[in-house]
Amino acid sequence: MTAELIHRLHFAFTITFHYLFPQLTMGLALLIVVLKSVALKTGSEDWDRAARFWGRIFAINFVFGVVTGIPMEFEFGTNWARFSRLSGGVIGQPLAMEGVFSFFLESAFLGLFLYGEKRISKLMHWFSAVMVFLGSWISGFFIIVTDAWMQHPVAYDRLPNGQFEVLSFWQLLLNPWGLLQYAHNMTGAVITGSFVMAAVGAFYLLEGRLQHYGRIFLKVGVIAGVISSILIIFPTGDLHGKYVARNQPAAIAGMEGLFHSEAGAGLVLIGQPNEATGQIDNPIVVNDALSFLIYGTTKAEVKGLDQIPQDQWPTALPLLFYAYHIMAGLGTWFALIMLVAAFLLWRGRLYSARWALWALLLSFPLPYIANTAGWMTAELGRQPWLIYGLMRTSEGYSNTVSASNGLFTLLGFMGLYLLLGLLFTVLIYREISNGPELKAIAVEAAHAD
Amino acid sequence: MMGFIWFWLVAVMIVGYVVLDGFDLGVGVLHLFLVRTESERRATLASIGPVWDGNEVWLLAGGGTLYFAFPLLYASAFSGFYLPLMIVLWLLILRGVSLELRNHIDVGVWRALLDGLFGLASALLTIFFGAALANVLRGVPLQADGYFFLPLWTNWQPGPQPGILDWYTVIGGVLALVALTLHGALWLTIKTSGELAARARHIVNPLCLQLATLTVISLGATIFVREDSLDNYFNYPVTFIVPVGVAASLVGIWLFNRKAQPVKAFLSSCLYLFFMLAGACWSLYPTLLPSTTGAERDITLSRAISGPHTLAVGLVWWSFGMALAICYIVFVYSRFRGKVDLGVSGH
């Protein structure tokens, strides 16, 4: 095994595990603001209890997100030293801004939100929820800006010593790639939050207990779910896809499995890319659809891999193809099930439609898979580049850290994260079994003192 | 000029981290042996519950600042200290998770396990951080390309090919352990009451004495390991105010604790940490990471600094962002001021 592969796996594994937590906290942060707003407006104690319950789920996820997030910043230096040395002046900037602008905000107000409810007014407590939301979404923004610069470098110059230097701060932050990716990604986080909330609601209704809260969770989850599931496809997914097609033709060709350039290219729904023969095995194709999706006309030519030098092809073609297709397929399922659920909710039949509740309950892991697959699509599509068109991945890893040192710590992380995953499951299971009422009563009793 | 400014801004972030996360690490150490009953444990943890992860943000924000202001230093030091940094990450993970888990688990044996884990991870982290700083002061075997890779230990001598741990860096680790335990004890005297606060106040004296001794030893050892450590001080004699400040703040800790003025004693401890770290940075300036294999390989300020535009832009948003951050931090600490209230702890 080469050191390059180990360092790639090291980063990929730790960031994939890490992102299981922030995608929920970013989505939930928005939904908690919704719960708190309704509670504030109506004075309803139930909605306040619901907000507190999700605040506890949020807190567990937040801590797991923090402790698995710290390694990410370190790994730029530990595992990707040659990359960091040259790019620090550019991407070190948004990474530092994340700490300065977002983490201080988020951690300060989360402390207040979780521990300070009886020390502050109701309005102030609502305000802390809004600040936590703002903090977590700002944090997402800076990370996307960082990634967007690697995907689509803008506003840079090279110093005589080879280092990259920012030319325009605003162009770096307003990188069009980043804005599109941000919209798409945050919508994805809201999908995770909505599905999880709806699934817990469905669980309570199917169980026949805590039904009152189950209905609140379902209502909020399904409404947010249907909005975000539509937005993820159109406009965010659509626009982002078109932008990728224009700026990273190799990535799109790999995602779609388009080996040969075609006018009126078809969209492969299912199939297996065969690298040896340069075609898709057993495909199901919608004719002309790909040309239409990218260029708005069925006749347009889409660049295939044959027009791209082979040393610039994405390095893991089938994986890229599968990741992208899994994301897109699940995205379709999200829109479908949420539309049905929203229709039932509107007709007042959702709470008693057990088949729909089961479908919602069983769907909760899928957004995690889709978000992960989406990120794999973005990052595998960028290969073989670390900074698109400027620096290859093979030029960026720490060559003073040998493959087996890297493997040692990778295995260490795998073991530790297995343990974390088990603990996390136990904790969340307990919170959901306890439900919104158990601790709420203790808090309210303390309030009355 | 930019180099000078950013050198000290990074130093400020390090001081901020050590002063703030320092007390919750110290509280973690004390959690191992000072705290006895369950209600004391809850009070201890509640005293850091709302703030510990905010304190840890200083590490991240500091790391990020270092990354964009001095990319060469970041790349070289992080890859060179690969193994100890990974251990630090694992300890940070175990510590954060055991603290959070404790809020949710009410089975005695599990709680005891988590308490032990939390305390042990805290203690090891203080030792690692102290040793890390000592590694930077001692220097590392930099290669011509600016990189290095250090084993955990070699022959325990700070020679040209040292390990992460040698007798000098071990002194640094022990110094940090004692200093932060003391810092944590002073925090507990502010935040808790009853027997626990009395016990915390009682151990301040012996810790203070140990710390004074270790401070003198580490100063001597530093001069022994790097003869030029005092050059900056002799060139600018006014900076001898720093060691005077160290001594004065040690006296302050002892005196204010005796007079039962816990807040002033805690602030003296903050000053002690500030003077110690500022003093260490000043003894290095303008070197960032000295080389044990010849001064021409030192990573210096001018070699590691980012491009001028990056730094100019950075200065604008950094000042603005940190000013904002300090507002939130002051706000949160003021909301949670006073003794811990066990009515509602945890969440």
mmCIF file of C-alpha atoms in Angstrom, chain A residues 103-445:
data_model
loop_
_atom_site.group_PDB
_atom_site.id
_atom_site.type_symbol
_atom_site.label_atom_id
_atom_site.label_comp_id
_atom_site.label_asym_id
_atom_site.label_seq_id
_atom_site.Cartn_x
_atom_site.Cartn_y
_atom_site.Cartn_z
ATOM 1 C CA PHE A 103 -17.345 27.955 16.736
ATOM 2 C CA PHE A 104 -17.117 30.675 19.368
ATOM 3 C CA LEU A 105 -20.663 31.751 18.546
ATOM 4 C CA GLU A 106 -22.027 28.231 18.428
ATOM 5 C CA SER A 107 -20.365 26.928 21.584
ATOM 6 C CA ALA A 108 -21.184 30.029 23.623
ATOM 7 C CA PHE A 109 -24.875 30.009 22.763
ATOM 8 C CA LEU A 110 -25.206 26.249 22.920
ATOM 9 C CA GLY A 111 -23.927 26.391 26.511
ATOM 10 C CA LEU A 112 -26.576 29.010 27.183
ATOM 11 C CA PHE A 113 -29.289 27.065 25.355
ATOM 12 C CA LEU A 114 -28.623 23.793 27.170
ATOM 13 C CA TYR A 115 -27.605 24.924 30.639
ATOM 14 C CA GLY A 116 -28.998 28.409 30.963
ATOM 15 C CA GLU A 117 -32.728 28.086 30.351
ATOM 16 C CA LYS A 118 -33.631 29.107 33.872
ATOM 17 C CA ARG A 119 -31.085 31.912 33.981
ATOM 18 C CA ILE A 120 -32.408 33.764 30.944
ATOM 19 C CA SER A 121 -35.767 34.960 29.627
ATOM 20 C CA LYS A 122 -37.858 32.967 27.153
ATOM 21 C CA LEU A 123 -37.012 35.393 24.399
ATOM 22 C CA MET A 124 -33.320 35.119 25.182
ATOM 23 C CA HIS A 125 -33.590 31.329 25.112
ATOM 24 C CA TRP A 126 -35.208 31.526 21.684
ATOM 25 C CA PHE A 127 -32.435 33.907 20.653
ATOM 26 C CA SER A 128 -29.748 31.391 21.765
ATOM 27 C CA ALA A 129 -31.412 28.761 19.568
ATOM 28 C CA VAL A 130 -31.215 31.165 16.628
ATOM 29 C CA MET A 131 -27.564 31.885 17.362
ATOM 30 C CA VAL A 132 -26.734 28.168 17.549
ATOM 31 C CA PHE A 133 -28.427 27.768 14.173
ATOM 32 C CA LEU A 134 -26.487 30.696 12.764
ATOM 33 C CA GLY A 135 -23.214 29.401 14.183
ATOM 34 C CA SER A 136 -23.629 25.926 12.748
ATOM 35 C CA TRP A 137 -24.645 27.225 9.328
ATOM 36 C CA ILE A 138 -21.753 29.703 9.205
ATOM 37 C CA SER A 139 -19.441 26.853 10.070
ATOM 38 C CA GLY A 140 -20.799 24.862 7.140
ATOM 39 C CA PHE A 141 -20.235 27.850 4.893
ATOM 40 C CA PHE A 142 -16.531 28.173 5.679
ATOM 41 C CA ILE A 143 -15.935 24.468 5.166
ATOM 42 C CA ILE A 144 -17.671 24.621 1.806
ATOM 43 C CA VAL A 145 -15.599 27.670 0.847
ATOM 44 C CA THR A 146 -12.484 25.658 1.666
ATOM 45 C CA ASP A 147 -13.592 22.709 -0.407
ATOM 46 C CA ALA A 148 -14.861 24.936 -3.214
ATOM 47 C CA TRP A 149 -11.433 26.495 -3.634
ATOM 48 C CA MET A 150 -9.914 23.035 -4.029
ATOM 49 C CA GLN A 151 -12.647 22.145 -6.542
ATOM 50 C CA HIS A 152 -12.594 25.404 -8.417
ATOM 51 C CA PRO A 153 -9.657 27.627 -7.458
ATOM 52 C CA VAL A 154 -10.365 31.346 -7.789
ATOM 53 C CA ALA A 155 -8.756 34.641 -6.821
ATOM 54 C CA TYR A 156 -5.254 33.282 -6.223
ATOM 55 C CA ASP A 157 -1.731 34.077 -7.208
ATOM 56 C CA ARG A 158 1.491 32.157 -6.766
ATOM 57 C CA LEU A 159 4.366 33.606 -4.791
ATOM 58 C CA PRO A 160 7.958 32.978 -5.953
ATOM 59 C CA ASN A 161 8.317 30.174 -3.370
ATOM 60 C CA GLY A 162 5.354 28.334 -4.881
ATOM 61 C CA GLN A 163 2.836 29.252 -2.160
ATOM 62 C CA PHE A 164 -0.672 30.231 -3.121
ATOM 63 C CA GLU A 165 -1.821 33.665 -2.043
ATOM 64 C CA VAL A 166 -5.349 35.093 -1.907
ATOM 65 C CA LEU A 167 -5.881 37.995 -4.291
ATOM 66 C CA SER A 168 -9.435 38.854 -3.380
ATOM 67 C CA PHE A 169 -10.986 37.962 -0.091
ATOM 68 C CA TRP A 170 -14.552 38.442 -1.368
ATOM 69 C CA GLN A 171 -13.992 36.420 -4.508
ATOM 70 C CA LEU A 172 -12.683 33.600 -2.329
ATOM 71 C CA LEU A 173 -15.774 33.704 -0.114
ATOM 72 C CA LEU A 174 -18.206 34.210 -2.997
ATOM 73 C CA ASN A 175 -16.730 31.524 -5.247
ATOM 74 C CA PRO A 176 -19.757 30.554 -7.407
ATOM 75 C CA TRP A 177 -18.903 26.884 -6.971
ATOM 76 C CA GLY A 178 -19.033 27.364 -3.209
ATOM 77 C CA LEU A 179 -22.379 29.152 -3.204
ATOM 78 C CA LEU A 180 -24.033 26.417 -5.271
ATOM 79 C CA GLN A 181 -22.438 23.659 -3.259
ATOM 80 C CA TYR A 182 -23.455 25.383 -0.033
ATOM 81 C CA ALA A 183 -27.093 25.625 -1.069
ATOM 82 C CA HIS A 184 -27.116 21.977 -2.125
ATOM 83 C CA ASN A 185 -25.277 20.741 0.946
ATOM 84 C CA MET A 186 -27.308 22.651 3.520
ATOM 85 C CA THR A 187 -30.516 21.436 1.906
ATOM 86 C CA GLY A 188 -29.091 17.940 2.318
ATOM 87 C CA ALA A 189 -28.515 18.608 6.020
ATOM 88 C CA VAL A 190 -32.118 19.759 6.421
ATOM 89 C CA ILE A 191 -33.233 16.527 4.751
ATOM 90 C CA THR A 192 -31.305 14.511 7.338
ATOM 91 C CA GLY A 193 -32.802 16.571 10.169
ATOM 92 C CA SER A 194 -36.336 16.274 8.776
ATOM 93 C CA PHE A 195 -36.174 12.529 8.183
ATOM 94 C CA VAL A 196 -34.774 11.898 11.653
ATOM 95 C CA MET A 197 -37.444 14.053 13.276
ATOM 96 C CA ALA A 198 -40.226 12.479 11.225
ATOM 97 C CA ALA A 199 -38.894 8.988 11.971
ATOM 98 C CA VAL A 200 -38.931 9.566 15.726
ATOM 99 C CA GLY A 201 -42.482 10.897 15.377
ATOM 100 C CA ALA A 202 -43.481 7.835 13.382
ATOM 101 C CA PHE A 203 -41.812 5.620 15.990
ATOM 102 C CA TYR A 204 -43.877 7.127 18.824
ATOM 103 C CA LEU A 205 -47.115 6.801 16.869
ATOM 104 C CA LEU A 206 -46.410 3.207 15.867
ATOM 105 C CA GLU A 207 -45.483 2.452 19.472
ATOM 106 C CA GLY A 208 -48.682 4.059 20.646
ATOM 107 C CA ARG A 209 -46.984 6.230 23.270
ATOM 108 C CA LEU A 210 -46.034 9.890 23.521
ATOM 109 C CA GLN A 211 -48.355 10.308 20.565
ATOM 110 C CA HIS A 212 -48.853 13.968 21.177
ATOM 111 C CA TYR A 213 -45.153 14.612 20.566
ATOM 112 C CA GLY A 214 -45.122 12.116 17.730
ATOM 113 C CA ARG A 215 -47.611 14.299 15.889
ATOM 114 C CA ILE A 216 -45.566 17.462 16.464
ATOM 115 C CA PHE A 217 -42.411 15.754 15.186
ATOM 116 C CA LEU A 218 -44.187 14.345 12.161
ATOM 117 C CA LYS A 219 -45.758 17.649 11.262
ATOM 118 C CA VAL A 220 -42.491 19.600 11.455
ATOM 119 C CA GLY A 221 -40.442 16.775 9.927
ATOM 120 C CA VAL A 222 -42.714 16.200 6.981
ATOM 121 C CA ILE A 223 -43.238 19.871 6.138
ATOM 122 C CA ALA A 224 -39.500 20.608 6.320
ATOM 123 C CA GLY A 225 -38.848 17.296 4.570
ATOM 124 C CA VAL A 226 -41.045 17.972 1.586
ATOM 125 C CA ILE A 227 -39.621 21.453 1.073
ATOM 126 C CA SER A 228 -35.995 20.339 1.364
ATOM 127 C CA SER A 229 -36.506 17.196 -0.745
ATOM 128 C CA ILE A 230 -37.774 19.325 -3.601
ATOM 129 C CA LEU A 231 -35.094 22.004 -3.175
ATOM 130 C CA ILE A 232 -32.343 19.387 -3.201
ATOM 131 C CA ILE A 233 -33.311 18.430 -6.761
ATOM 132 C CA PHE A 234 -34.419 21.766 -8.075
ATOM 133 C CA PRO A 235 -32.881 24.291 -8.108
ATOM 134 C CA THR A 236 -29.837 23.383 -5.964
ATOM 135 C CA GLY A 237 -28.936 19.991 -7.439
ATOM 136 C CA ASP A 238 -29.760 21.034 -10.955
ATOM 137 C CA LEU A 239 -27.676 24.232 -10.854
ATOM 138 C CA HIS A 240 -24.777 22.600 -9.077
ATOM 139 C CA GLY A 241 -24.732 19.747 -11.605
ATOM 140 C CA LYS A 242 -24.709 22.158 -14.525
ATOM 141 C CA TYR A 243 -21.862 24.125 -12.985
ATOM 142 C CA VAL A 244 -19.823 20.955 -12.419
ATOM 143 C CA ALA A 245 -20.458 19.898 -16.030
ATOM 144 C CA ARG A 246 -19.065 23.164 -17.342
ATOM 145 C CA ASN A 247 -16.049 23.301 -15.028
ATOM 146 C CA GLN A 248 -15.138 19.670 -14.370
ATOM 147 C CA PRO A 249 -16.127 17.754 -17.505
ATOM 148 C CA ALA A 250 -14.043 14.774 -16.367
ATOM 149 C CA ALA A 251 -16.019 14.548 -13.139
ATOM 150 C CA ILE A 252 -19.377 14.611 -14.908
ATOM 151 C CA ALA A 253 -18.241 12.050 -17.459
ATOM 152 C CA GLY A 254 -17.157 9.784 -14.607
ATOM 153 C CA MET A 255 -20.339 10.319 -12.590
ATOM 154 C CA GLU A 256 -22.529 9.553 -15.572
ATOM 155 C CA GLY A 257 -20.286 6.802 -16.922
ATOM 156 C CA LEU A 258 -19.945 8.590 -20.250
ATOM 157 C CA PHE A 259 -16.944 7.012 -21.922
ATOM 158 C CA HIS A 260 -17.612 8.530 -25.350
ATOM 159 C CA SER A 261 -18.644 12.052 -26.252
ATOM 160 C CA GLU A 262 -22.168 12.125 -27.578
ATOM 161 C CA ALA A 263 -24.632 14.593 -29.028
ATOM 162 C CA GLY A 264 -27.935 13.790 -27.391
ATOM 163 C CA ALA A 265 -26.255 11.862 -24.594
ATOM 164 C CA GLY A 266 -28.467 9.470 -22.660
ATOM 165 C CA LEU A 267 -28.876 9.332 -18.900
ATOM 166 C CA VAL A 268 -27.813 6.011 -17.435
ATOM 167 C CA LEU A 269 -30.212 5.147 -14.621
ATOM 168 C CA ILE A 270 -28.613 1.833 -13.730
ATOM 169 C CA GLY A 271 -25.489 0.096 -14.980
ATOM 170 C CA GLN A 272 -21.918 -0.865 -14.190
ATOM 171 C CA PRO A 273 -19.000 1.031 -15.698
ATOM 172 C CA ASN A 274 -16.528 -1.405 -17.239
ATOM 173 C CA GLU A 275 -13.126 0.248 -17.343
ATOM 174 C CA ALA A 276 -11.600 -2.500 -19.483
ATOM 175 C CA THR A 277 -14.068 -2.218 -22.341
ATOM 176 C CA GLY A 278 -14.870 1.446 -21.892
ATOM 177 C CA GLN A 279 -18.622 0.982 -21.731
ATOM 178 C CA ILE A 280 -21.482 0.543 -19.292
ATOM 179 C CA ASP A 281 -22.509 -3.061 -18.680
ATOM 180 C CA ASN A 282 -26.247 -3.839 -18.542
ATOM 181 C CA PRO A 283 -27.411 -0.213 -18.659
ATOM 182 C CA ILE A 284 -30.904 1.233 -18.485
ATOM 183 C CA VAL A 285 -30.750 4.510 -20.383
ATOM 184 C CA VAL A 286 -33.104 7.442 -20.873
ATOM 185 C CA ASN A 287 -32.261 8.745 -24.349
ATOM 186 C CA ASP A 288 -31.069 12.362 -24.733
ATOM 187 C CA ALA A 289 -31.802 13.084 -21.074
ATOM 188 C CA LEU A 290 -28.252 13.923 -20.027
ATOM 189 C CA SER A 291 -27.794 16.521 -22.767
ATOM 190 C CA PHE A 292 -31.095 18.043 -21.761
ATOM 191 C CA LEU A 293 -30.289 18.143 -18.055
ATOM 192 C CA ILE A 294 -26.952 19.827 -18.601
ATOM 193 C CA TYR A 295 -27.574 22.106 -21.567
ATOM 194 C CA GLY A 296 -31.354 22.402 -21.717
ATOM 195 C CA THR A 297 -31.531 20.851 -25.193
ATOM 196 C CA THR A 298 -31.622 17.200 -26.212
ATOM 197 C CA LYS A 299 -29.158 17.771 -29.052
ATOM 198 C CA ALA A 300 -26.187 19.231 -27.177
ATOM 199 C CA GLU A 301 -22.918 17.361 -27.127
ATOM 200 C CA VAL A 302 -21.649 16.163 -23.754
ATOM 201 C CA LYS A 303 -17.916 15.630 -23.405
ATOM 202 C CA GLY A 304 -17.002 12.017 -22.665
ATOM 203 C CA LEU A 305 -13.890 10.563 -21.095
ATOM 204 C CA ASP A 306 -12.446 9.935 -24.570
ATOM 205 C CA GLN A 307 -11.800 13.668 -24.938
ATOM 206 C CA ILE A 308 -9.875 13.822 -21.689
ATOM 207 C CA PRO A 309 -6.271 12.604 -21.299
ATOM 208 C CA GLN A 310 -6.339 9.386 -19.337
ATOM 209 C CA ASP A 311 -3.976 10.721 -16.660
ATOM 210 C CA GLN A 312 -6.690 13.248 -15.808
ATOM 211 C CA TRP A 313 -9.527 10.760 -15.432
ATOM 212 C CA PRO A 314 -11.044 10.422 -11.982
ATOM 213 C CA THR A 315 -9.005 7.676 -10.331
ATOM 214 C CA ALA A 316 -11.870 5.578 -8.987
ATOM 215 C CA LEU A 317 -14.371 5.508 -11.840
ATOM 216 C CA PRO A 318 -16.846 2.815 -10.747
ATOM 217 C CA LEU A 319 -16.898 4.125 -7.182
ATOM 218 C CA LEU A 320 -17.610 7.628 -8.442
ATOM 219 C CA PHE A 321 -20.371 6.298 -10.692
ATOM 220 C CA TYR A 322 -22.022 4.292 -7.904
ATOM 221 C CA ALA A 323 -21.730 7.089 -5.338
ATOM 222 C CA TYR A 324 -23.381 9.550 -7.669
ATOM 223 C CA HIS A 325 -26.141 7.156 -8.685
ATOM 224 C CA ILE A 326 -26.910 6.226 -5.096
ATOM 225 C CA MET A 327 -27.174 9.903 -4.170
ATOM 226 C CA ALA A 328 -29.436 10.708 -7.106
ATOM 227 C CA GLY A 329 -31.582 7.612 -6.646
ATOM 228 C CA LEU A 330 -32.121 8.274 -2.954
ATOM 229 C CA GLY A 331 -32.879 11.917 -3.718
ATOM 230 C CA THR A 332 -35.722 10.742 -5.911
ATOM 231 C CA TRP A 333 -37.032 8.502 -3.129
ATOM 232 C CA PHE A 334 -36.932 11.397 -0.627
ATOM 233 C CA ALA A 335 -39.072 13.598 -2.848
ATOM 234 C CA LEU A 336 -41.481 10.754 -3.486
ATOM 235 C CA ILE A 337 -42.074 9.645 0.078
ATOM 236 C CA MET A 338 -42.206 13.176 1.443
ATOM 237 C CA LEU A 339 -44.749 14.247 -1.167
ATOM 238 C CA VAL A 340 -46.945 11.303 -0.244
ATOM 239 C CA ALA A 341 -46.510 11.992 3.479
ATOM 240 C CA ALA A 342 -47.258 15.691 3.002
ATOM 241 C CA PHE A 343 -50.388 14.825 1.052
ATOM 242 C CA LEU A 344 -51.554 12.498 3.842
ATOM 243 C CA LEU A 345 -50.747 15.147 6.428
ATOM 244 C CA TRP A 346 -52.789 17.691 4.512
ATOM 245 C CA ARG A 347 -55.727 15.274 4.268
ATOM 246 C CA GLY A 348 -55.377 14.525 8.006
ATOM 247 C CA ARG A 349 -54.633 10.833 7.445
ATOM 248 C CA LEU A 350 -50.903 10.611 8.079
ATOM 249 C CA TYR A 351 -51.123 9.861 11.814
ATOM 250 C CA SER A 352 -53.189 6.735 11.235
ATOM 251 C CA ALA A 353 -51.576 5.518 7.995
ATOM 252 C CA ARG A 354 -49.318 2.847 9.478
ATOM 253 C CA TRP A 355 -47.729 1.933 6.148
ATOM 254 C CA ALA A 356 -46.611 5.529 5.635
ATOM 255 C CA LEU A 357 -45.330 5.746 9.202
ATOM 256 C CA TRP A 358 -43.343 2.569 8.661
ATOM 257 C CA ALA A 359 -41.907 3.924 5.428
ATOM 258 C CA LEU A 360 -40.860 7.150 7.178
ATOM 259 C CA LEU A 361 -39.360 5.267 10.098
ATOM 260 C CA LEU A 362 -37.327 2.949 7.887
ATOM 261 C CA SER A 363 -36.136 5.813 5.689
ATOM 262 C CA PHE A 364 -34.186 7.649 8.393
ATOM 263 C CA PRO A 365 -30.757 6.115 7.554
ATOM 264 C CA LEU A 366 -31.093 6.962 3.877
ATOM 265 C CA PRO A 367 -30.266 10.690 4.052
ATOM 266 C CA TYR A 368 -27.020 9.779 5.833
ATOM 267 C CA ILE A 369 -26.168 7.508 2.933
ATOM 268 C CA ALA A 370 -27.181 10.107 0.376
ATOM 269 C CA ASN A 371 -25.168 12.906 2.016
ATOM 270 C CA THR A 372 -22.131 10.658 2.269
ATOM 271 C CA ALA A 373 -22.492 9.509 -1.324
ATOM 272 C CA GLY A 374 -22.868 13.128 -2.429
ATOM 273 C CA TRP A 375 -19.613 14.109 -0.785
ATOM 274 C CA MET A 376 -17.901 11.071 -2.260
ATOM 275 C CA THR A 377 -19.135 12.189 -5.656
ATOM 276 C CA ALA A 378 -17.688 15.662 -5.163
ATOM 277 C CA GLU A 379 -14.320 14.521 -3.848
ATOM 278 C CA LEU A 380 -13.799 11.494 -6.107
ATOM 279 C CA GLY A 381 -14.835 13.606 -9.069
ATOM 280 C CA ARG A 382 -12.056 16.060 -8.235
ATOM 281 C CA GLN A 383 -9.391 13.358 -8.470
ATOM 282 C CA PRO A 384 -6.622 13.062 -9.548
ATOM 283 C CA TRP A 385 -6.372 16.666 -8.429
ATOM 284 C CA LEU A 386 -6.027 17.971 -4.921
ATOM 285 C CA ILE A 387 -6.450 21.531 -6.154
ATOM 286 C CA TYR A 388 -8.272 21.187 -9.441
ATOM 287 C CA GLY A 389 -5.886 21.632 -12.362
ATOM 288 C CA LEU A 390 -3.110 22.997 -10.127
ATOM 289 C CA MET A 391 -1.855 20.347 -7.738
ATOM 290 C CA ARG A 392 -2.156 16.595 -7.919
ATOM 291 C CA THR A 393 -3.113 14.500 -4.911
ATOM 292 C CA SER A 394 0.178 12.646 -5.277
ATOM 293 C CA GLU A 395 2.011 15.942 -4.633
ATOM 294 C CA GLY A 396 0.216 16.861 -1.449
ATOM 295 C CA TYR A 397 0.486 14.212 1.234
ATOM 296 C CA SER A 398 3.083 14.283 4.039
ATOM 297 C CA ASN A 399 5.996 12.294 2.718
ATOM 298 C CA THR A 400 7.761 12.332 6.070
ATOM 299 C CA VAL A 401 4.907 10.236 7.490
ATOM 300 C CA SER A 402 5.399 6.721 6.162
ATOM 301 C CA ALA A 403 2.586 4.471 4.959
ATOM 302 C CA SER A 404 2.728 2.260 7.994
ATOM 303 C CA ASN A 405 2.725 5.148 10.479
ATOM 304 C CA GLY A 406 -0.352 6.367 8.660
ATOM 305 C CA LEU A 407 -1.907 2.921 8.728
ATOM 306 C CA PHE A 408 -1.267 2.666 12.457
ATOM 307 C CA THR A 409 -3.186 5.842 13.225
ATOM 308 C CA LEU A 410 -5.886 5.019 10.669
ATOM 309 C CA LEU A 411 -6.506 1.720 12.449
ATOM 310 C CA GLY A 412 -6.460 3.583 15.744
ATOM 311 C CA PHE A 413 -9.171 5.911 14.496
ATOM 312 C CA MET A 414 -11.200 3.007 13.154
ATOM 313 C CA GLY A 415 -11.150 1.249 16.499
ATOM 314 C CA LEU A 416 -11.937 4.392 18.434
ATOM 315 C CA TYR A 417 -14.721 5.395 16.068
ATOM 316 C CA LEU A 418 -16.270 1.943 16.271
ATOM 317 C CA LEU A 419 -16.475 2.477 20.015
ATOM 318 C CA LEU A 420 -17.864 5.996 19.528
ATOM 319 C CA GLY A 421 -20.480 4.701 17.131
ATOM 320 C CA LEU A 422 -21.664 2.119 19.653
ATOM 321 C CA LEU A 423 -21.807 4.654 22.472
ATOM 322 C CA PHE A 424 -23.626 7.117 20.264
ATOM 323 C CA THR A 425 -26.253 4.539 19.361
ATOM 324 C CA VAL A 426 -26.813 3.664 22.999
ATOM 325 C CA LEU A 427 -27.149 7.315 24.004
ATOM 326 C CA ILE A 428 -29.556 8.230 21.249
ATOM 327 C CA TYR A 429 -31.593 5.084 21.844
ATOM 328 C CA ARG A 430 -31.950 6.026 25.513
ATOM 329 C CA GLU A 431 -32.980 9.588 24.754
ATOM 330 C CA ILE A 432 -35.608 8.445 22.294
ATOM 331 C CA SER A 433 -36.934 5.787 24.693
ATOM 332 C CA ASN A 434 -37.077 8.314 27.529
ATOM 333 C CA GLY A 435 -38.894 10.750 25.284
ATOM 334 C CA PRO A 436 -39.545 14.446 25.756
ATOM 335 C CA GLU A 437 -41.337 14.165 29.089
ATOM 336 C CA LEU A 438 -38.949 12.452 31.464
ATOM 337 C CA LYS A 439 -36.400 15.221 31.921
ATOM 338 C CA ALA A 440 -38.765 18.017 30.975
ATOM 339 C CA ILE A 441 -40.629 17.573 34.226
ATOM 340 C CA ALA A 442 -37.429 17.953 36.248
ATOM 341 C CA VAL A 443 -36.527 21.138 34.374
ATOM 342 C CA GLU A 444 -39.964 22.645 34.830
ATOM 343 C CA ALA A 445 -39.978 21.795 38.523
#
